[in-house]
């Protein structure tokens, strides 16, 4: 066999040598290629110059051609230098780079450091061990010693950075906590407290699972498999083959497996299903929500954790595996609901008549958090939207969906985003999430609408210190998804496992109590986290809230005219703003799917802590209301959502906005030079160390939250005037460092996270009983407290208490 292979190799080389072009052919091809390309480029350059009428245009093309030639020569020089590296070291580097990248969480800076440190140490150690150090020249000895020192220093630094859990980020003031004592806690027991029901558990499944006894020989209730071929792309090739070998089934026979926690009693009880997200399929994710199951079952809700590990990723998916499968995850939830509906009508089932099938909720984490929205959409569809030959027709009464750190857009029905109407929605997301690093669930939040005269609401909760994995006890603090815990994440700012689970219990239990059990006492929690301050761990919570009673004045989605409102005939104006525009709200990942107004102000020559003198005109933003607002009375609340933008509040201080006068510049320069000479002569240019220290302290000092005033005016000129901070000052943007490497690059991550502000009108008009709400004519946002800033404001309007 070896002899035959050598003959084949020799024949291949000989054949290639016969057909390889000679020197003459190569020279001819090169000359032809250069002459043709240069001629065409000159024709192109001259034609464009003549047609454009600008001779400088030709110079531009000449410079461009020179740059191309230089780039080629530099590239060839670089390749030559690379080829001059000894083959052994070159091979080692090329092998080490991908191995380091995989091992070091794909952090390029760690990979570069590892290559440099190990190379320096390896070279120095080899020289010393071989006894060749004495024979080296003095310069080489110096280089060797430096290599050892740099390598050891780098190694010690790497160990020092790798060992700790992480590092503290710059402190930030919790704006909402400044007046939290004025907010009364909801007068009820914590929704995270265990209820009065005895909790029972069971499992249901195929009875054939190769890896899970609880779904195989120890399963309580056996279920039939379902055919998921229509909903799965790319269950084929090696990846599909390996899945079938590992699980023992193919896409035509997916198991309906789940853990159930249920209250002992007659019922009927609401039913909630939860589905995990994408994680290694060999590391079973469905077991991680038992802390929620125990709680909710004790409070009278049947809770099941759905097994969809067979749809998760595996090493066998490299280079190709399941693709855009989140519709399949959602469809599987509906198939689970079908089973539960069957049990409710089966006299031999332990759940016979114990399920309130009009009170259903779906919960999902990560990809599961997107999948629950797909399930809610599929539930209403008579046919599958990607293939209408497949009938659906589920129509279950799904009242509520909960998305925990969801992705968005992994799958898009008909290449569009999932939109939902008339359903309760809760999304939770952590600022320290290293997996879904952007608040992707806020996109789905924007795509949920309500009909008039309904009772639905939606809420978004952004939590400082929460990560991705600690919502699932199986995933923990390792957001990289691997089996081994990683040391590259900056986990010092993380909430404890217990605190993050407590937050999930409080919000999810309160949400299901409100929407499935009609226990409205908990609903105010979703408008303001401080109303549950006795239940929730201490951290920063940013709440968004909207319900079906919301009447919009301006949401900035109606057109591109910044002077118009969403309501007809309304008008918007401003005075002395340094920033004023309307644009799509951008997140770390893509856009939110909603436009907002960006408003900035800047008071020159004033420092933080100064009071704005009365002589300085105030920056303001005004909404004028042309027609009386219907259904707005003293029981209503004035509301809007807002975030800080960290862009420059004074963008017109440079560039095209500066009117440069050369004569004035010369005068200023001469004056500065004269002052500088005098300072040098008088030796007054010495730096005051105490002032320097104060400046450094000011840099590290967290910024005060943003505050300003709001004024409402009626038709007769009566006004009510109140500060933003009557509800809360505006939280400064949360800057986080998720990876330890960000302390090396000094890089922060942040995005615009909105907080909904609400002001009861009955409290506002107490200050001026003459104020007539029915003739409200204008609302002014007056930036008179914080000296500079840029805000992003959206969804201005009114809602019922």
CSV table of N, CA, C and O in Angstrom, one decimal, residues 623-670:
chain,number,residue,atom,x,y,z
A,623,UNK,N,-44.3,69.8,24.1
A,623,UNK,CA,-45.3,69.1,23.3
A,623,UNK,C,-46.6,69.9,23.5
A,623,UNK,O,-47.1,70.1,24.6
A,624,UNK,N,-47.2,70.3,22.4
A,624,UNK,CA,-48.4,71.1,22.4
A,624,UNK,C,-49.6,70.2,21.9
A,624,UNK,O,-49.4,69.4,20.9
A,625,UNK,N,-50.6,70.2,22.7
A,625,UNK,CA,-51.8,69.3,22.5
A,625,UNK,C,-52.9,70.1,21.8
A,625,UNK,O,-53.4,71.1,22.4
A,626,UNK,N,-53.3,69.8,20.6
A,626,UNK,CA,-54.3,70.6,19.9
A,626,UNK,C,-55.7,70.3,20.3
A,626,UNK,O,-56.6,71.2,20.3
A,627,UNK,N,-56.0,69.0,20.5
A,627,UNK,CA,-57.4,68.6,20.8
A,627,UNK,C,-57.4,68.0,22.2
A,627,UNK,O,-56.5,67.4,22.7
A,628,UNK,N,-58.6,68.2,22.9
A,628,UNK,CA,-58.7,67.7,24.3
A,628,UNK,C,-58.4,66.2,24.3
A,628,UNK,O,-58.9,65.4,23.5
A,629,UNK,N,-57.7,65.7,25.4
A,629,UNK,CA,-57.5,64.3,25.5
A,629,UNK,C,-58.7,63.6,26.1
A,629,UNK,O,-59.1,64.0,27.2
A,630,UNK,N,-59.1,62.5,25.5
A,630,UNK,CA,-60.2,61.8,26.0
A,630,UNK,C,-59.8,60.8,27.0
A,630,UNK,O,-58.7,60.2,27.0
A,631,UNK,N,-60.7,60.5,27.9
A,631,UNK,CA,-60.5,59.4,29.0
A,631,UNK,C,-59.3,59.7,29.9
A,631,UNK,O,-58.7,58.8,30.5
A,632,UNK,N,-58.9,61.0,30.0
A,632,UNK,CA,-57.8,61.4,30.9
A,632,UNK,C,-58.5,62.2,32.0
A,632,UNK,O,-59.1,63.2,31.8
A,633,UNK,N,-58.3,61.7,33.2
A,633,UNK,CA,-58.8,62.4,34.4
A,633,UNK,C,-57.9,62.2,35.6
A,633,UNK,O,-56.7,61.8,35.4
A,634,UNK,N,-58.3,62.6,36.7
A,634,UNK,CA,-57.4,62.6,37.9
A,634,UNK,C,-57.0,61.2,38.3
A,634,UNK,O,-56.0,61.1,39.1
A,635,UNK,N,-57.6,60.2,37.8
A,635,UNK,CA,-57.2,58.8,38.1
A,635,UNK,C,-56.1,58.3,37.2
A,635,UNK,O,-55.6,57.2,37.3
A,636,UNK,N,-55.7,59.1,36.2
A,636,UNK,CA,-54.7,58.7,35.2
A,636,UNK,C,-53.3,59.1,35.7
A,636,UNK,O,-53.1,59.8,36.7
A,637,UNK,N,-52.3,58.5,35.0
A,637,UNK,CA,-50.9,58.8,35.3
A,637,UNK,C,-50.3,59.4,34.0
A,637,UNK,O,-50.6,58.9,32.9
A,638,UNK,N,-49.5,60.4,34.2
A,638,UNK,CA,-48.6,60.9,33.1
A,638,UNK,C,-47.4,60.0,33.0
A,638,UNK,O,-46.8,59.7,34.1
A,639,UNK,N,-47.0,59.4,31.9
A,639,UNK,CA,-46.0,58.4,31.8
A,639,UNK,C,-45.1,58.6,30.6
A,639,UNK,O,-45.6,59.1,29.5
A,640,UNK,N,-43.9,58.2,30.6
A,640,UNK,CA,-43.0,58.1,29.5
A,640,UNK,C,-41.8,57.2,29.9
A,640,UNK,O,-41.6,57.0,31.1
A,641,UNK,N,-41.1,56.8,28.8
A,641,UNK,CA,-39.9,56.0,29.1
A,641,UNK,C,-38.7,56.7,28.7
A,641,UNK,O,-38.7,57.5,27.7
A,642,UNK,N,-37.6,56.5,29.4
A,642,UNK,CA,-36.4,57.4,29.2
A,642,UNK,C,-35.1,56.6,29.5
A,642,UNK,O,-35.1,55.8,30.4
A,643,UNK,N,-34.1,57.0,28.8
A,643,UNK,CA,-32.7,56.4,29.1
A,643,UNK,C,-31.7,57.5,28.9
A,643,UNK,O,-32.0,58.5,28.2
A,644,UNK,N,-30.5,57.4,29.5
A,644,UNK,CA,-29.5,58.3,29.2
A,644,UNK,C,-28.7,57.9,27.9
A,644,UNK,O,-28.5,56.7,27.7
A,645,UNK,N,-28.3,58.9,27.1
A,645,UNK,CA,-27.3,58.6,26.0
A,645,UNK,C,-26.0,59.3,26.4
A,645,UNK,O,-26.0,60.4,26.9
A,646,UNK,N,-24.9,58.5,26.3
A,646,UNK,CA,-23.6,59.1,26.8
A,646,UNK,C,-22.9,59.8,25.7
A,646,UNK,O,-21.7,60.1,25.8
A,647,UNK,N,-23.6,60.2,24.6
A,647,UNK,CA,-23.0,61.0,23.6
A,647,UNK,C,-22.7,62.4,24.1
A,647,UNK,O,-23.1,62.8,25.2
A,648,UNK,N,-21.9,63.2,23.3
A,648,UNK,CA,-21.5,64.5,23.7
A,648,UNK,C,-22.7,65.5,23.8
A,648,UNK,O,-23.5,65.5,22.8
A,649,UNK,N,-22.9,66.1,24.9
A,649,UNK,CA,-24.0,67.0,25.1
A,649,UNK,C,-23.8,68.4,24.4
A,649,UNK,O,-24.7,69.2,24.3
A,650,UNK,N,-22.5,68.6,24.0
A,650,UNK,CA,-22.2,69.9,23.3
A,650,UNK,C,-21.5,69.6,22.0
A,650,UNK,O,-20.3,69.9,21.8
A,651,UNK,N,-22.2,68.9,21.0
A,651,UNK,CA,-21.5,68.5,19.8
A,651,UNK,C,-21.1,69.7,18.9
A,651,UNK,O,-20.3,69.5,18.0
A,652,UNK,N,-21.7,70.8,19.1
A,652,UNK,CA,-21.4,72.0,18.2
A,652,UNK,C,-20.2,72.8,18.7
A,652,UNK,O,-20.0,73.9,18.3
A,653,UNK,N,-19.4,72.2,19.6
A,653,UNK,CA,-18.2,72.9,20.1
A,653,UNK,C,-17.0,72.7,19.2
A,653,UNK,O,-15.9,73.1,19.6
A,654,UNK,N,-17.2,72.0,18.1
A,654,UNK,CA,-16.0,71.7,17.3
A,654,UNK,C,-16.5,71.6,15.8
A,654,UNK,O,-17.7,71.6,15.5
A,655,UNK,N,-15.6,71.3,14.9
A,655,UNK,CA,-15.9,71.0,13.5
A,655,UNK,C,-16.5,72.2,12.8
A,655,UNK,O,-16.2,73.4,13.0
A,656,UNK,N,-17.5,71.9,12.0
A,656,UNK,CA,-18.1,72.9,11.2
A,656,UNK,C,-18.9,74.0,11.9
A,656,UNK,O,-19.2,75.0,11.4
A,657,UNK,N,-19.1,73.7,13.2
A,657,UNK,CA,-19.9,74.7,14.0
A,657,UNK,C,-19.1,75.8,14.5
A,657,UNK,O,-19.6,76.8,15.0
A,658,UNK,N,-17.7,75.7,14.4
A,658,UNK,CA,-16.9,76.7,14.9
A,658,UNK,C,-16.6,77.7,13.8
A,658,UNK,O,-16.1,77.4,12.8
A,659,UNK,N,-16.9,79.0,14.1
A,659,UNK,CA,-16.6,80.1,13.1
A,659,UNK,C,-15.2,80.6,13.3
A,659,UNK,O,-15.0,81.4,14.2
A,660,UNK,N,-14.3,80.0,12.6
A,660,UNK,CA,-12.9,80.4,12.8
A,660,UNK,C,-12.5,81.7,12.1
A,660,UNK,O,-12.8,81.9,10.9
A,661,UNK,N,-12.0,82.6,12.9
A,661,UNK,CA,-11.5,83.9,12.3
A,661,UNK,C,-10.0,83.9,12.5
A,661,UNK,O,-9.4,84.0,13.6
A,662,UNK,N,-9.2,83.9,11.3
A,662,UNK,CA,-7.8,83.8,11.4
A,662,UNK,C,-7.1,84.9,12.2
A,662,UNK,O,-6.2,84.7,12.9
A,663,UNK,N,-7.7,86.2,12.0
A,663,UNK,CA,-7.1,87.3,12.7
A,663,UNK,C,-7.3,87.1,14.2
A,663,UNK,O,-6.4,87.4,15.0
A,664,UNK,N,-8.5,86.7,14.6
A,664,UNK,CA,-8.7,86.5,16.0
A,664,UNK,C,-7.9,85.4,16.6
A,664,UNK,O,-7.4,85.5,17.7
A,665,UNK,N,-7.7,84.3,15.8
A,665,UNK,CA,-6.8,83.2,16.2
A,665,UNK,C,-5.4,83.7,16.4
A,665,UNK,O,-4.7,83.3,17.4
A,666,UNK,N,-4.9,84.6,15.5
A,666,UNK,CA,-3.5,85.1,15.7
A,666,UNK,C,-3.4,85.9,17.0
A,666,UNK,O,-2.4,85.9,17.7
A,667,UNK,N,-4.5,86.8,17.2
A,667,UNK,CA,-4.4,87.6,18.4
A,667,UNK,C,-4.4,86.7,19.7
A,667,UNK,O,-3.7,86.9,20.6
A,668,UNK,N,-5.3,85.7,19.6
A,668,UNK,CA,-5.4,84.8,20.8
A,668,UNK,C,-4.1,84.1,21.0
A,668,UNK,O,-3.6,83.9,22.1
A,669,UNK,N,-3.5,83.6,19.9
A,669,UNK,CA,-2.2,82.9,20.0
A,669,UNK,C,-1.1,83.8,20.6
A,669,UNK,O,-0.3,83.4,21.4
A,670,UNK,N,-1.0,85.1,20.1
A,670,UNK,CA,0.0,86.0,20.6
A,670,UNK,C,-0.2,86.3,22.1
A,670,UNK,O,0.7,86.3,22.9
